[in-house]
Structures are given as C-alpha cells and as structure tokens.
C-alpha cells in the first residue's frame, strides 16, 4: 500500500494512463492482477468434491442469508449511522454492500486455509444472485428506502448484461482455466504430480498477483486519500465496522451451527467481502467519475484490503482457539 501511494506521487498521471483501457469498467492492468491472483487458487480446487457442498442446504442457505439479506441491511444501517449528513458517500457505501464478492474473497479464503471447494460454490452462487438481483436491490435501497427516512432518493440503472459481463470475465475466465488445468494435467500426469509439483510451483504466484493488484490500486487512487483524508476517514469508519461485524457474525453463527473450520472460514469471508469492481463501475456510470458515490466506491477496496488481511489472522487465531485447527491440519487433509 505504501509502495502504491509512493508510486502514485512520483508519477501523478499514472492512474489516468493505466485507466485508459478498461474491461467491464475496470482498468486492464487491475483486471490482469485480479485474474492472475484467482487462477492459482481455482486451479487448486478439487472440483470432483464440489457436489457434496452443493447438497449441504444448511450451509448454502446460511451463506445466501448473510450475503443477500443481512449484508445489504448491515451496510445500509452503518451508512446511515456514520454518514447521515453525506448522502453521496452513503449511496456509494450502499452500492458496495449490494455487490457481493466474486473475486478477491478467494485469495482471503485461501490464506486463511478455508475450503477452496466451498468457496468456489459460494462465489458461483453469489454471481448468479448478483446478476438477477443487483438492479432491483439498487433501486430498492437507493430509491425507495431513503424515502422512509425523509431523505432524497437516487435512481440507479444498471443492466443485467453489464453485471453478467463482469461476472463472466472476473470469475468465468479463471474458473474455466483452473478447471481445465486440473482436469487435463491430472489426467495426463496424475494427481500426486499435480498437487505435489504443479500446484507447489504455481500456487505462490497468487500472492504476487495480489501484491501487484494492491500496488496498482493505491497508485491509481491514492491521490484521493492524500487530498481528502478526512472524507476518507468518514468513509472508512463504517466500512471497517461492516467487515468486522459481518465476519464476526458469520464466524460465530457457523460455529454454533456445527460447521468445521474450513467451512466456517469460507462462509465468513464470503459474507464479509464485496465486489468492488462492480460497485465502482455502477457508481461511475450512474453518478459520474467525480461524484461522492464514486469516491466512496473507490475507497471501499482500499479499506477492504488491509481489513480482510487482518481478518485472515483473526480467522487463523480463532481456528486454533475454537476448532483446534492449524495450517498443518489442512496440509494433512489434502
């Protein structure tokens, strides 16, 4: 993050330069980083075992409730509590809360030793629900709900195709690549070679992709942090609260429902993460690049990255403390 801020200060036009070419509303260099960090994670998924997670209706139902009922409501409540006098920033946060994570959550889940197979299932379900419900929820939370509080409403218009395009690019491409890689190489070289040689070499590159993405994100948007620090702090406060509240509630409830640690971690990170690519694209397209909504959407991932990195450590600690789980357990299980 510090490197990104420094890079943006040394080359102040870097953000505009990198943002010239976009795919699905996201800068191509950022898109490369997202795809880069997701492919190794999805290549590790044991797709042949996914069926057992799909059949776990209690777990799937819990995840859907957190992502599509509780998550948007919690973000709405925090946005109004922390930003009652700043409707533009409030709208931007609500757009973030409605966009459930389909990309970076996979790397957080992997770092926390969550279930890769379950995370793939939950991300796929979030993608489907995102395509179907995002436009409706945007209209409901920004056009209808503000009227209940006597506030000015905003109209959000976003097509299902624009959301589907984002899903197909940022989830579909690495998912297909990971699936085909595993299927072809396991068939030709065997699972022992695949897990012991190929994944050992390619797996760590996901972290390189993550670091690359973080540096570019802060290089492109860091000027907003430096020029509007107080506004960024106002936006950051409800975001930090949101990430920790959602993660904590999901983790505690998952433990009470009897899920094991890998499932608990996967459910908790998918509940806490958000699809900042979609939120930024919708905010810019609807309200303009210089709007408060766009600023809030841009600040979102800049706060989410350090917050969820912190939650990785919290998750691993809680796994040891309450489940007796250690990363060595995951290695033995695999």
mmCIF file of C-alpha atoms in Angstrom:
data_model
loop_
_atom_site.group_PDB
_atom_site.id
_atom_site.type_symbol
_atom_site.label_atom_id
_atom_site.label_comp_id
_atom_site.label_asym_id
_atom_site.label_seq_id
_atom_site.Cartn_x
_atom_site.Cartn_y
_atom_site.Cartn_z
ATOM 1 C CA UNK A 1 0.000 0.000 0.000
ATOM 2 C CA UNK A 2 2.839 2.377 0.867
ATOM 3 C CA UNK A 3 4.609 1.473 -2.369
ATOM 4 C CA UNK A 4 1.438 2.232 -4.313
ATOM 5 C CA UNK A 5 0.996 5.616 -2.662
ATOM 6 C CA UNK A 6 4.649 6.486 -3.353
ATOM 7 C CA UNK A 7 4.365 5.341 -6.961
ATOM 8 C CA UNK A 8 1.278 7.484 -7.457
ATOM 9 C CA UNK A 9 3.061 10.536 -6.031
ATOM 10 C CA UNK A 10 6.163 10.061 -8.183
ATOM 11 C CA UNK A 11 4.049 9.503 -11.313
ATOM 12 C CA UNK A 12 0.874 11.572 -10.767
ATOM 13 C CA UNK A 13 -0.510 10.762 -14.221
ATOM 14 C CA UNK A 14 -0.107 7.025 -13.752
ATOM 15 C CA UNK A 15 -3.734 6.472 -12.766
ATOM 16 C CA UNK A 16 -5.116 8.196 -15.856
ATOM 17 C CA UNK A 17 -2.648 6.349 -18.049
ATOM 18 C CA UNK A 18 -3.482 2.923 -16.664
ATOM 19 C CA UNK A 19 -7.219 3.657 -16.726
ATOM 20 C CA UNK A 20 -7.338 4.414 -20.436
ATOM 21 C CA UNK A 21 -8.129 0.841 -21.430
ATOM 22 C CA UNK A 22 -10.882 -0.866 -19.467
ATOM 23 C CA UNK A 23 -12.676 -4.197 -19.428
ATOM 24 C CA UNK A 24 -16.108 -4.392 -17.783
ATOM 25 C CA UNK A 25 -15.486 -0.954 -16.243
ATOM 26 C CA UNK A 26 -12.176 -1.978 -14.647
ATOM 27 C CA UNK A 27 -8.694 -0.881 -15.687
ATOM 28 C CA UNK A 28 -6.979 -3.593 -17.738
ATOM 29 C CA UNK A 29 -3.852 -3.623 -15.512
ATOM 30 C CA UNK A 30 -6.099 -4.158 -12.471
ATOM 31 C CA UNK A 31 -8.077 -6.809 -14.356
ATOM 32 C CA UNK A 32 -4.829 -8.649 -15.131
ATOM 33 C CA UNK A 33 -3.964 -8.646 -11.438
ATOM 34 C CA UNK A 34 -7.393 -9.972 -10.439
ATOM 35 C CA UNK A 35 -7.245 -12.792 -12.977
ATOM 36 C CA UNK A 36 -3.635 -13.545 -12.053
ATOM 37 C CA UNK A 37 -4.342 -13.955 -8.351
ATOM 38 C CA UNK A 38 -7.530 -16.000 -8.874
ATOM 39 C CA UNK A 39 -6.239 -18.586 -11.348
ATOM 40 C CA UNK A 40 -3.833 -20.444 -8.991
ATOM 41 C CA UNK A 41 -6.497 -20.541 -6.276
ATOM 42 C CA UNK A 42 -9.090 -22.001 -8.629
ATOM 43 C CA UNK A 43 -6.555 -24.458 -10.064
ATOM 44 C CA UNK A 44 -6.224 -25.898 -6.530
ATOM 45 C CA UNK A 45 -9.974 -26.571 -6.187
ATOM 46 C CA UNK A 46 -10.917 -30.261 -6.196
ATOM 47 C CA UNK A 47 -13.901 -29.911 -8.495
ATOM 48 C CA UNK A 48 -14.833 -33.569 -8.138
ATOM 49 C CA UNK A 49 -15.800 -32.937 -4.487
ATOM 50 C CA UNK A 50 -17.947 -29.846 -5.082
ATOM 51 C CA UNK A 51 -21.151 -31.862 -5.247
ATOM 52 C CA UNK A 52 -21.131 -32.597 -1.517
ATOM 53 C CA UNK A 53 -21.073 -28.870 -0.720
ATOM 54 C CA UNK A 54 -23.914 -28.115 -3.129
ATOM 55 C CA UNK A 55 -26.047 -30.677 -1.312
ATOM 56 C CA UNK A 56 -25.415 -29.064 2.088
ATOM 57 C CA UNK A 57 -28.580 -26.966 2.172
ATOM 58 C CA UNK A 58 -27.984 -25.645 5.701
ATOM 59 C CA UNK A 59 -24.601 -24.234 4.787
ATOM 60 C CA UNK A 60 -25.736 -22.848 1.420
ATOM 61 C CA UNK A 61 -28.827 -21.294 2.969
ATOM 62 C CA UNK A 62 -26.761 -19.650 5.719
ATOM 63 C CA UNK A 63 -24.397 -18.132 3.147
ATOM 64 C CA UNK A 64 -27.225 -16.796 0.985
ATOM 65 C CA UNK A 65 -28.923 -15.255 4.018
ATOM 66 C CA UNK A 66 -25.730 -13.463 5.039
ATOM 67 C CA UNK A 67 -24.927 -12.254 1.531
ATOM 68 C CA UNK A 68 -28.319 -11.229 0.215
ATOM 69 C CA UNK A 69 -30.329 -10.323 3.308
ATOM 70 C CA UNK A 70 -28.098 -9.423 6.236
ATOM 71 C CA UNK A 71 -25.117 -7.932 4.335
ATOM 72 C CA UNK A 72 -27.024 -5.224 2.439
ATOM 73 C CA UNK A 73 -29.068 -4.347 5.544
ATOM 74 C CA UNK A 74 -25.975 -4.056 7.770
ATOM 75 C CA UNK A 75 -24.219 -1.783 5.241
ATOM 76 C CA UNK A 76 -27.370 0.329 4.882
ATOM 77 C CA UNK A 77 -27.637 0.725 8.651
ATOM 78 C CA UNK A 78 -23.948 1.599 9.106
ATOM 79 C CA UNK A 79 -24.027 4.065 6.200
ATOM 80 C CA UNK A 80 -26.933 5.936 7.811
ATOM 81 C CA UNK A 81 -25.398 5.786 11.304
ATOM 82 C CA UNK A 82 -21.967 7.070 10.259
ATOM 83 C CA UNK A 83 -22.913 9.309 7.294
ATOM 84 C CA UNK A 84 -26.365 10.819 7.959
ATOM 85 C CA UNK A 85 -25.201 14.193 6.557
ATOM 86 C CA UNK A 86 -23.353 12.879 3.483
ATOM 87 C CA UNK A 87 -25.849 11.195 1.127
ATOM 88 C CA UNK A 88 -23.379 10.798 -1.751
ATOM 89 C CA UNK A 89 -20.881 8.833 0.339
ATOM 90 C CA UNK A 90 -23.752 6.927 1.883
ATOM 91 C CA UNK A 91 -25.017 5.896 -1.552
ATOM 92 C CA UNK A 92 -21.549 4.717 -2.534
ATOM 93 C CA UNK A 93 -21.292 2.514 0.547
ATOM 94 C CA UNK A 94 -24.707 1.032 -0.135
ATOM 95 C CA UNK A 95 -23.613 0.133 -3.672
ATOM 96 C CA UNK A 96 -20.623 -1.671 -2.163
ATOM 97 C CA UNK A 97 -22.841 -3.542 0.293
ATOM 98 C CA UNK A 98 -25.076 -4.772 -2.516
ATOM 99 C CA UNK A 99 -22.151 -6.087 -4.587
ATOM 100 C CA UNK A 100 -21.166 -9.449 -3.116
ATOM 101 C CA UNK A 101 -17.596 -10.610 -3.623
ATOM 102 C CA UNK A 102 -16.783 -12.940 -6.523
ATOM 103 C CA UNK A 103 -13.033 -12.427 -6.882
ATOM 104 C CA UNK A 104 -10.653 -11.354 -4.132
ATOM 105 C CA UNK A 105 -12.513 -13.379 -1.496
ATOM 106 C CA UNK A 106 -10.905 -16.491 -2.963
ATOM 107 C CA UNK A 107 -7.440 -15.294 -2.006
ATOM 108 C CA UNK A 108 -8.511 -14.340 1.543
ATOM 109 C CA UNK A 109 -10.145 -17.731 1.928
ATOM 110 C CA UNK A 110 -7.019 -19.469 0.658
ATOM 111 C CA UNK A 111 -4.733 -17.527 3.015
ATOM 112 C CA UNK A 112 -6.998 -18.451 5.944
ATOM 113 C CA UNK A 113 -6.979 -22.149 4.933
ATOM 114 C CA UNK A 114 -10.701 -22.169 4.204
ATOM 115 C CA UNK A 115 -12.346 -24.730 1.933
ATOM 116 C CA UNK A 116 -11.478 -23.912 -1.676
ATOM 117 C CA UNK A 117 -14.258 -26.136 -2.978
ATOM 118 C CA UNK A 118 -16.916 -24.493 -0.803
ATOM 119 C CA UNK A 119 -15.629 -21.011 -1.618
ATOM 120 C CA UNK A 120 -15.958 -21.796 -5.336
ATOM 121 C CA UNK A 121 -19.557 -22.893 -4.828
ATOM 122 C CA UNK A 122 -20.485 -19.828 -2.751
ATOM 123 C CA UNK A 123 -18.814 -17.450 -5.194
ATOM 124 C CA UNK A 124 -20.675 -19.064 -8.092
ATOM 125 C CA UNK A 125 -23.993 -18.704 -6.239
ATOM 126 C CA UNK A 126 -23.231 -15.066 -5.431
ATOM 127 C CA UNK A 127 -22.531 -14.480 -9.107
ATOM 128 C CA UNK A 128 -25.922 -15.829 -10.139
ATOM 129 C CA UNK A 129 -27.782 -13.855 -7.473
ATOM 130 C CA UNK A 130 -25.774 -10.744 -8.365
ATOM 131 C CA UNK A 131 -26.898 -10.889 -11.984
ATOM 132 C CA UNK A 132 -30.529 -11.446 -11.024
ATOM 133 C CA UNK A 133 -30.966 -9.107 -8.046
ATOM 134 C CA UNK A 134 -28.412 -6.253 -8.153
ATOM 135 C CA UNK A 135 -30.524 -3.897 -10.258
ATOM 136 C CA UNK A 136 -33.612 -4.477 -8.124
ATOM 137 C CA UNK A 137 -31.746 -4.096 -4.835
ATOM 138 C CA UNK A 138 -30.062 -0.915 -6.088
ATOM 139 C CA UNK A 139 -33.477 0.559 -6.881
ATOM 140 C CA UNK A 140 -34.886 -0.576 -3.525
ATOM 141 C CA UNK A 141 -32.058 0.642 -1.278
ATOM 142 C CA UNK A 142 -31.307 3.920 -3.094
ATOM 143 C CA UNK A 143 -34.688 4.933 -4.483
ATOM 144 C CA UNK A 144 -37.296 3.540 -2.076
ATOM 145 C CA UNK A 145 -35.675 3.154 1.360
ATOM 146 C CA UNK A 146 -34.370 6.787 1.617
ATOM 147 C CA UNK A 147 -37.968 7.976 1.371
ATOM 148 C CA UNK A 148 -38.756 6.125 4.586
ATOM 149 C CA UNK A 149 -36.295 8.430 6.364
ATOM 150 C CA UNK A 150 -37.412 11.576 4.557
ATOM 151 C CA UNK A 151 -34.177 11.721 2.563
ATOM 152 C CA UNK A 152 -33.572 12.383 -1.116
ATOM 153 C CA UNK A 153 -33.638 9.256 -3.270
ATOM 154 C CA UNK A 154 -31.312 8.315 -6.117
ATOM 155 C CA UNK A 155 -32.081 6.339 -9.247
ATOM 156 C CA UNK A 156 -29.695 3.529 -10.168
ATOM 157 C CA UNK A 157 -29.943 1.990 -13.606
ATOM 158 C CA UNK A 158 -27.675 -0.933 -14.359
ATOM 159 C CA UNK A 159 -28.405 -3.675 -16.864
ATOM 160 C CA UNK A 160 -28.244 -7.358 -16.080
ATOM 161 C CA UNK A 161 -25.851 -7.779 -19.002
ATOM 162 C CA UNK A 162 -23.312 -5.330 -17.587
ATOM 163 C CA UNK A 163 -23.276 -7.317 -14.327
ATOM 164 C CA UNK A 164 -23.165 -10.641 -16.167
ATOM 165 C CA UNK A 165 -20.223 -9.391 -18.237
ATOM 166 C CA UNK A 166 -18.280 -8.557 -15.085
ATOM 167 C CA UNK A 167 -19.052 -11.991 -13.632
ATOM 168 C CA UNK A 168 -18.078 -13.804 -16.822
ATOM 169 C CA UNK A 169 -14.744 -12.003 -17.040
ATOM 170 C CA UNK A 170 -13.589 -11.915 -13.417
ATOM 171 C CA UNK A 171 -14.966 -15.287 -12.341
ATOM 172 C CA UNK A 172 -15.694 -17.220 -15.529
ATOM 173 C CA UNK A 173 -12.237 -16.922 -17.124
ATOM 174 C CA UNK A 174 -10.127 -18.040 -14.127
ATOM 175 C CA UNK A 175 -12.717 -20.642 -13.122
ATOM 176 C CA UNK A 176 -12.676 -22.238 -16.571
ATOM 177 C CA UNK A 177 -8.880 -22.032 -16.738
ATOM 178 C CA UNK A 178 -8.489 -23.596 -13.302
ATOM 179 C CA UNK A 179 -10.956 -26.378 -14.056
ATOM 180 C CA UNK A 180 -9.381 -27.253 -17.409
ATOM 181 C CA UNK A 181 -5.878 -27.122 -15.942
ATOM 182 C CA UNK A 182 -6.765 -29.592 -13.204
ATOM 183 C CA UNK A 183 -8.748 -31.887 -15.487
ATOM 184 C CA UNK A 184 -6.090 -32.075 -18.215
ATOM 185 C CA UNK A 185 -2.988 -32.299 -16.025
ATOM 186 C CA UNK A 186 -4.421 -34.765 -13.501
ATOM 187 C CA UNK A 187 -5.499 -36.988 -16.383
ATOM 188 C CA UNK A 188 -2.094 -36.832 -18.064
ATOM 189 C CA UNK A 189 0.359 -36.660 -15.123
ATOM 190 C CA UNK A 190 -1.622 -37.901 -12.123
ATOM 191 C CA UNK A 191 -2.971 -36.191 -9.006
ATOM 192 C CA UNK A 192 0.208 -36.737 -6.976
ATOM 193 C CA UNK A 193 2.325 -34.835 -9.506
ATOM 194 C CA UNK A 194 -0.365 -32.167 -9.909
ATOM 195 C CA UNK A 195 -0.633 -31.393 -6.182
ATOM 196 C CA UNK A 196 2.977 -32.036 -5.282
ATOM 197 C CA UNK A 197 4.723 -30.343 -8.217
ATOM 198 C CA UNK A 198 2.463 -28.139 -10.328
ATOM 199 C CA UNK A 199 0.411 -26.545 -7.538
ATOM 200 C CA UNK A 200 3.509 -26.070 -5.372
ATOM 201 C CA UNK A 201 5.066 -24.006 -8.164
ATOM 202 C CA UNK A 202 2.034 -22.050 -9.354
ATOM 203 C CA UNK A 203 0.221 -21.599 -6.023
ATOM 204 C CA UNK A 204 2.527 -18.920 -4.554
ATOM 205 C CA UNK A 205 2.100 -16.721 -7.643
ATOM 206 C CA UNK A 206 -1.405 -15.869 -6.411
ATOM 207 C CA UNK A 207 0.219 -13.751 -3.686
ATOM 208 C CA UNK A 208 2.334 -11.990 -6.310
ATOM 209 C CA UNK A 209 -0.871 -11.202 -8.209
ATOM 210 C CA UNK A 210 -2.447 -9.890 -5.013
ATOM 211 C CA UNK A 211 0.520 -7.634 -4.195
ATOM 212 C CA UNK A 212 0.641 -6.376 -7.782
ATOM 213 C CA UNK A 213 -3.069 -5.519 -7.642
ATOM 214 C CA UNK A 214 -2.748 -3.713 -4.292
ATOM 215 C CA UNK A 215 0.196 -1.612 -5.501
ATOM 216 C CA UNK A 216 -1.676 -0.539 -8.647
ATOM 217 C CA UNK A 217 -4.914 0.176 -6.761
ATOM 218 C CA UNK A 218 -3.171 2.542 -4.378
ATOM 219 C CA UNK A 219 -1.045 4.076 -7.133
ATOM 220 C CA UNK A 220 -4.153 4.871 -9.196
ATOM 221 C CA UNK A 221 -6.405 6.109 -6.387
ATOM 222 C CA UNK A 222 -4.010 7.094 -3.611
ATOM 223 C CA UNK A 223 -4.217 10.794 -4.529
ATOM 224 C CA UNK A 224 -7.799 10.829 -3.253
ATOM 225 C CA UNK A 225 -6.628 9.527 0.100
ATOM 226 C CA UNK A 226 -3.951 12.203 0.327
ATOM 227 C CA UNK A 227 -6.106 15.128 -0.851
ATOM 228 C CA UNK A 228 -9.292 14.248 1.078
ATOM 229 C CA UNK A 229 -8.024 12.460 4.204
ATOM 230 C CA UNK A 230 -10.926 13.484 6.454
ATOM 231 C CA UNK A 231 -13.516 12.351 3.906
ATOM 232 C CA UNK A 232 -11.673 9.058 3.521
ATOM 233 C CA UNK A 233 -11.762 8.552 7.290
ATOM 234 C CA UNK A 234 -15.509 9.243 7.344
ATOM 235 C CA UNK A 235 -15.998 6.618 4.626
ATOM 236 C CA UNK A 236 -13.554 4.174 6.204
ATOM 237 C CA UNK A 237 -15.261 4.051 9.618
ATOM 238 C CA UNK A 238 -18.490 2.300 8.518
ATOM 239 C CA UNK A 239 -16.528 0.078 6.127
ATOM 240 C CA UNK A 240 -14.224 -1.228 8.866
ATOM 241 C CA UNK A 241 -17.227 -1.780 11.121
ATOM 242 C CA UNK A 242 -19.010 -3.616 8.307
ATOM 243 C CA UNK A 243 -16.158 -6.032 7.577
ATOM 244 C CA UNK A 244 -15.645 -6.971 11.211
ATOM 245 C CA UNK A 245 -19.376 -7.181 12.043
ATOM 246 C CA UNK A 246 -20.183 -9.394 9.053
ATOM 247 C CA UNK A 247 -17.159 -11.623 9.541
ATOM 248 C CA UNK A 248 -17.751 -11.946 13.287
ATOM 249 C CA UNK A 249 -21.454 -12.738 12.976
ATOM 250 C CA UNK A 250 -20.836 -15.304 10.231
ATOM 251 C CA UNK A 251 -17.986 -16.946 12.150
ATOM 252 C CA UNK A 252 -19.905 -17.216 15.435
ATOM 253 C CA UNK A 253 -23.101 -18.479 13.792
ATOM 254 C CA UNK A 254 -21.187 -21.014 11.681
ATOM 255 C CA UNK A 255 -19.513 -22.357 14.811
ATOM 256 C CA UNK A 256 -22.875 -22.658 16.584
ATOM 257 C CA UNK A 257 -24.366 -24.458 13.568
ATOM 258 C CA UNK A 258 -21.635 -27.078 13.818
ATOM 259 C CA UNK A 259 -19.633 -26.308 10.659
ATOM 260 C CA UNK A 260 -15.942 -27.233 10.692
ATOM 261 C CA UNK A 261 -13.229 -24.597 10.457
ATOM 262 C CA UNK A 262 -12.638 -24.667 6.652
ATOM 263 C CA UNK A 263 -16.378 -24.236 6.020
ATOM 264 C CA UNK A 264 -16.649 -21.543 8.704
ATOM 265 C CA UNK A 265 -13.767 -19.568 7.220
ATOM 266 C CA UNK A 266 -15.180 -19.810 3.697
ATOM 267 C CA UNK A 267 -18.641 -18.711 4.781
ATOM 268 C CA UNK A 268 -17.269 -15.853 6.897
ATOM 269 C CA UNK A 269 -15.042 -14.383 4.186
ATOM 270 C CA UNK A 270 -17.726 -14.600 1.501
ATOM 271 C CA UNK A 271 -20.089 -12.847 3.919
ATOM 272 C CA UNK A 272 -17.615 -10.026 4.602
ATOM 273 C CA UNK A 273 -16.171 -9.461 1.108
ATOM 274 C CA UNK A 274 -17.552 -7.252 -1.638
ATOM 275 C CA UNK A 275 -17.302 -6.930 -5.411
ATOM 276 C CA UNK A 276 -15.601 -3.547 -5.660
ATOM 277 C CA UNK A 277 -15.217 -3.854 -9.453
ATOM 278 C CA UNK A 278 -18.991 -3.820 -9.871
ATOM 279 C CA UNK A 279 -19.593 -1.125 -7.237
ATOM 280 C CA UNK A 280 -17.063 1.250 -8.829
ATOM 281 C CA UNK A 281 -18.415 0.650 -12.339
ATOM 282 C CA UNK A 282 -22.014 1.312 -11.258
ATOM 283 C CA UNK A 283 -21.093 4.399 -9.197
ATOM 284 C CA UNK A 284 -19.092 5.947 -12.048
ATOM 285 C CA UNK A 285 -21.683 5.109 -14.709
ATOM 286 C CA UNK A 286 -24.633 6.374 -12.624
ATOM 287 C CA UNK A 287 -23.218 9.372 -10.731
ATOM 288 C CA UNK A 288 -20.035 10.322 -12.615
ATOM 289 C CA UNK A 289 -16.306 9.867 -12.015
ATOM 290 C CA UNK A 290 -16.046 12.977 -9.821
ATOM 291 C CA UNK A 291 -19.036 12.156 -7.618
ATOM 292 C CA UNK A 292 -19.031 11.355 -3.922
ATOM 293 C CA UNK A 293 -20.544 7.984 -4.759
ATOM 294 C CA UNK A 294 -17.553 7.170 -6.971
ATOM 295 C CA UNK A 295 -15.123 8.285 -4.243
ATOM 296 C CA UNK A 296 -16.791 6.039 -1.675
ATOM 297 C CA UNK A 297 -16.742 3.104 -4.090
ATOM 298 C CA UNK A 298 -13.043 3.663 -4.806
ATOM 299 C CA UNK A 299 -12.156 3.949 -1.112
ATOM 300 C CA UNK A 300 -14.018 0.678 -0.487
ATOM 301 C CA UNK A 301 -11.364 -1.748 -1.775
ATOM 302 C CA UNK A 302 -8.558 0.394 -0.351
ATOM 303 C CA UNK A 303 -10.046 -0.204 3.109
ATOM 304 C CA UNK A 304 -11.191 -3.757 2.402
ATOM 305 C CA UNK A 305 -7.694 -4.999 1.537
ATOM 306 C CA UNK A 306 -5.995 -4.244 4.888
ATOM 307 C CA UNK A 307 -9.174 -5.069 6.837
ATOM 308 C CA UNK A 308 -9.532 -8.537 5.354
ATOM 309 C CA UNK A 309 -5.817 -9.221 5.561
ATOM 310 C CA UNK A 310 -6.235 -8.528 9.276
ATOM 311 C CA UNK A 311 -9.234 -10.868 9.357
ATOM 312 C CA UNK A 312 -7.104 -13.638 7.854
ATOM 313 C CA UNK A 313 -5.004 -13.540 11.024
ATOM 314 C CA UNK A 314 -8.135 -13.310 13.185
ATOM 315 C CA UNK A 315 -9.573 -16.346 11.394
ATOM 316 C CA UNK A 316 -6.419 -18.433 11.823
ATOM 317 C CA UNK A 317 -6.243 -17.486 15.508
ATOM 318 C CA UNK A 318 -9.915 -18.356 16.056
ATOM 319 C CA UNK A 319 -9.402 -21.609 14.159
ATOM 320 C CA UNK A 320 -6.655 -22.632 16.570
ATOM 321 C CA UNK A 321 -8.524 -21.337 19.617
ATOM 322 C CA UNK A 322 -12.007 -22.746 18.990
ATOM 323 C CA UNK A 323 -11.538 -25.537 16.429
ATOM 324 C CA UNK A 324 -8.073 -26.844 17.222
ATOM 325 C CA UNK A 325 -7.228 -26.169 13.574
ATOM 326 C CA UNK A 326 -3.759 -25.360 12.274
ATOM 327 C CA UNK A 327 -2.487 -24.937 8.689
ATOM 328 C CA UNK A 328 -0.688 -28.258 9.151
ATOM 329 C CA UNK A 329 -4.110 -29.910 9.528
ATOM 330 C CA UNK A 330 -5.083 -28.583 6.101
ATOM 331 C CA UNK A 331 -1.909 -29.957 4.519
ATOM 332 C CA UNK A 332 -2.527 -33.402 6.048
ATOM 333 C CA UNK A 333 -6.186 -33.345 4.954
ATOM 334 C CA UNK A 334 -5.175 -32.633 1.375
#
